[in-house]
């Protein structure tokens, strides 16, 4: 299993927290809820600062590995409980244009459960934390990584997933 990527130190976590909270209708309330919610999770609206492309874990993890190999450090990536779904943060508007089969898109009008950037916990968690600068995953590069990951999976002998 892949280890979670971290943002360097407390300054990086605060920067990531500020950036994520800026997507909320009330950023101060968002930060307050993060600190007090027992799971450290808040609902944030997609479509303002980012959209989310959601892949099943069987394709999402290999896609993240390909992206990491290409870029070193991709943009923010979430995993749900049990890693059944992997969510890649992409530029706003991507969800409206995405045509890929088997990929769910969360854009304007969608709300996403987002964990506190400085905590690990149960349920939704960060595989790649935001860096706080607003860096996102490029949809074209993400699509290429998905194709490469799918091809790699197809070439594996049965039972080696």
Tab-separated table of C-alpha atoms in Angstrom:
chain	number	residue	atom	x	y	z
A	1	UNK	CA	0.000	0.000	0.000
A	2	UNK	CA	1.210	3.473	-0.832
A	3	UNK	CA	2.236	5.779	2.004
A	4	UNK	CA	0.594	9.172	2.327
A	5	UNK	CA	2.553	12.084	0.888
A	6	UNK	CA	3.144	14.932	3.265
A	7	UNK	CA	3.508	18.657	3.012
A	8	UNK	CA	6.634	19.759	4.858
A	9	UNK	CA	5.928	20.734	8.448
A	10	UNK	CA	3.349	22.840	10.170
A	11	UNK	CA	3.706	25.733	7.715
A	12	UNK	CA	2.792	23.424	4.813
A	13	UNK	CA	-0.241	22.064	6.666
A	14	UNK	CA	-1.425	25.591	7.531
A	15	UNK	CA	-0.958	26.672	3.915
A	16	UNK	CA	-2.901	23.620	2.663
A	17	UNK	CA	-5.617	24.259	5.250
A	18	UNK	CA	-5.967	27.927	4.212
A	19	UNK	CA	-6.180	27.002	0.525
A	20	UNK	CA	-8.756	24.251	1.061
A	21	UNK	CA	-10.851	26.380	3.446
A	22	UNK	CA	-10.943	29.178	0.866
A	23	UNK	CA	-13.267	26.943	-1.189
A	24	UNK	CA	-15.831	26.988	1.643
A	25	UNK	CA	-18.680	29.509	1.764
A	26	UNK	CA	-17.298	30.531	5.189
A	27	UNK	CA	-13.588	29.639	5.513
A	28	UNK	CA	-13.433	30.437	9.242
A	29	UNK	CA	-16.345	28.088	9.998
A	30	UNK	CA	-14.673	25.444	7.852
A	31	UNK	CA	-11.477	25.629	9.912
A	32	UNK	CA	-13.508	25.572	13.144
A	33	UNK	CA	-15.415	22.451	12.013
A	34	UNK	CA	-12.187	20.701	10.988
A	35	UNK	CA	-10.810	21.176	14.467
A	36	UNK	CA	-13.973	19.992	16.227
A	37	UNK	CA	-15.375	17.252	13.985
A	38	UNK	CA	-14.469	13.880	15.512
A	39	UNK	CA	-13.247	12.574	12.147
A	40	UNK	CA	-11.674	15.871	11.076
A	41	UNK	CA	-13.778	16.005	7.893
A	42	UNK	CA	-15.809	18.844	6.350
A	43	UNK	CA	-17.943	19.102	3.232
A	44	UNK	CA	-16.526	21.523	0.662
A	45	UNK	CA	-18.118	22.630	-2.604
A	46	UNK	CA	-16.488	21.451	-5.805
A	47	UNK	CA	-16.434	23.724	-8.829
A	48	UNK	CA	-15.008	26.848	-7.243
A	49	UNK	CA	-11.265	26.172	-6.794
A	50	UNK	CA	-11.232	22.617	-8.053
A	51	UNK	CA	-13.262	19.730	-9.420
A	52	UNK	CA	-12.705	16.103	-8.522
A	53	UNK	CA	-12.306	13.136	-10.881
A	54	UNK	CA	-13.071	9.910	-9.021
A	55	UNK	CA	-11.708	6.536	-10.117
A	56	UNK	CA	-12.272	3.116	-8.599
A	57	UNK	CA	-9.332	2.098	-6.426
A	58	UNK	CA	-8.247	-0.648	-8.829
A	59	UNK	CA	-7.460	1.975	-11.462
A	60	UNK	CA	-6.912	4.944	-9.143
A	61	UNK	CA	-3.860	3.576	-7.320
A	62	UNK	CA	-1.969	2.551	-10.487
A	63	UNK	CA	-2.881	5.911	-12.027
A	64	UNK	CA	-1.394	7.688	-9.022
A	65	UNK	CA	1.765	5.582	-9.350
A	66	UNK	CA	2.096	6.523	-13.032
A	67	UNK	CA	1.472	10.222	-12.242
A	68	UNK	CA	4.055	10.142	-9.466
A	69	UNK	CA	6.553	8.546	-11.832
A	70	UNK	CA	5.913	11.263	-14.415
A	71	UNK	CA	5.722	14.303	-12.172
A	72	UNK	CA	7.406	13.404	-8.915
A	73	UNK	CA	4.600	15.017	-6.934
A	74	UNK	CA	1.131	15.201	-8.447
A	75	UNK	CA	-1.607	17.544	-7.288
A	76	UNK	CA	-3.923	16.657	-4.380
A	77	UNK	CA	-5.408	13.157	-4.240
A	78	UNK	CA	-7.946	11.685	-1.787
A	79	UNK	CA	-8.894	8.098	-0.987
A	80	UNK	CA	-12.134	7.011	0.643
A	81	UNK	CA	-12.480	4.428	3.398
A	82	UNK	CA	-10.973	1.184	2.185
A	83	UNK	CA	-9.451	2.890	-0.869
A	84	UNK	CA	-12.444	1.869	-2.985
A	85	UNK	CA	-12.398	5.278	-4.714
A	86	UNK	CA	-9.535	7.666	-5.440
A	87	UNK	CA	-10.254	11.369	-6.118
A	88	UNK	CA	-7.904	13.573	-8.135
A	89	UNK	CA	-8.239	17.351	-7.721
A	90	UNK	CA	-8.372	18.992	-11.174
A	91	UNK	CA	-9.138	22.546	-12.399
A	92	UNK	CA	-12.703	23.830	-12.084
A	93	UNK	CA	-14.825	23.109	-15.144
A	94	UNK	CA	-13.141	19.754	-15.823
A	95	UNK	CA	-16.176	17.851	-14.523
A	96	UNK	CA	-18.397	19.549	-17.123
A	97	UNK	CA	-16.128	18.491	-19.985
A	98	UNK	CA	-15.047	15.036	-18.818
A	99	UNK	CA	-16.199	12.196	-21.074
A	100	UNK	CA	-14.184	9.248	-19.697
A	101	UNK	CA	-16.052	6.020	-19.070
A	102	UNK	CA	-15.973	4.691	-15.523
A	103	UNK	CA	-14.828	8.010	-14.048
A	104	UNK	CA	-17.161	10.013	-11.840
A	105	UNK	CA	-16.789	13.764	-11.844
A	106	UNK	CA	-17.697	16.169	-9.039
A	107	UNK	CA	-18.003	19.770	-10.173
A	108	UNK	CA	-20.188	22.787	-9.513
A	109	UNK	CA	-23.161	21.743	-7.367
A	110	UNK	CA	-21.298	18.799	-5.781
A	111	UNK	CA	-19.999	18.626	-2.223
A	112	UNK	CA	-16.932	16.609	-1.282
A	113	UNK	CA	-15.908	15.217	2.125
A	114	UNK	CA	-12.428	16.674	2.695
A	115	UNK	CA	-10.241	15.649	5.639
A	116	UNK	CA	-8.144	18.017	7.731
A	117	UNK	CA	-4.770	18.274	5.968
A	118	UNK	CA	-2.782	17.770	9.170
A	119	UNK	CA	-4.442	14.642	10.487
A	120	UNK	CA	-4.642	11.033	9.572
A	121	UNK	CA	-7.780	9.230	10.508
A	122	UNK	CA	-10.383	6.756	9.515
A	123	UNK	CA	-12.476	7.236	6.435
A	124	UNK	CA	-11.440	9.687	3.747
A	125	UNK	CA	-7.709	10.476	3.756
A	126	UNK	CA	-5.036	12.228	1.764
A	127	UNK	CA	-2.793	10.230	-0.540
A	128	UNK	CA	-1.223	13.476	-1.771
A	129	UNK	CA	-1.796	16.576	0.345
A	130	UNK	CA	-2.415	19.930	-1.306
A	131	UNK	CA	0.739	22.043	-1.314
A	132	UNK	CA	-1.248	25.179	-0.438
A	133	UNK	CA	-0.376	26.965	-3.680
A	134	UNK	CA	-3.403	25.752	-5.626
A	135	UNK	CA	-1.467	23.211	-7.708
A	136	UNK	CA	-3.918	20.751	-9.272
A	137	UNK	CA	-3.668	17.668	-11.465
A	138	UNK	CA	-3.604	18.459	-15.179
A	139	UNK	CA	-6.589	16.605	-16.741
A	140	UNK	CA	-4.680	15.747	-19.937
A	141	UNK	CA	-1.749	14.275	-18.012
A	142	UNK	CA	-4.177	12.493	-15.679
A	143	UNK	CA	-5.973	10.970	-18.671
A	144	UNK	CA	-2.670	9.730	-20.117
A	145	UNK	CA	-1.740	8.267	-16.715
A	146	UNK	CA	-5.124	6.475	-16.586
A	147	UNK	CA	-4.537	4.959	-20.025
A	148	UNK	CA	-1.035	3.844	-19.045
A	149	UNK	CA	-2.299	2.384	-15.745
A	150	UNK	CA	-5.093	0.512	-17.557
A	151	UNK	CA	-2.599	-0.861	-20.096
A	152	UNK	CA	-0.261	-2.009	-17.322
A	153	UNK	CA	-3.147	-3.752	-15.562
A	154	UNK	CA	-4.230	-5.439	-18.796
A	155	UNK	CA	-0.723	-6.842	-19.328
A	156	UNK	CA	-0.521	-8.371	-15.827
A	157	UNK	CA	-1.172	-12.093	-15.538
A	158	UNK	CA	-4.542	-12.952	-13.962
A	159	UNK	CA	-4.481	-13.013	-10.156
A	160	UNK	CA	-1.638	-10.461	-9.804
A	161	UNK	CA	-3.792	-7.392	-9.012
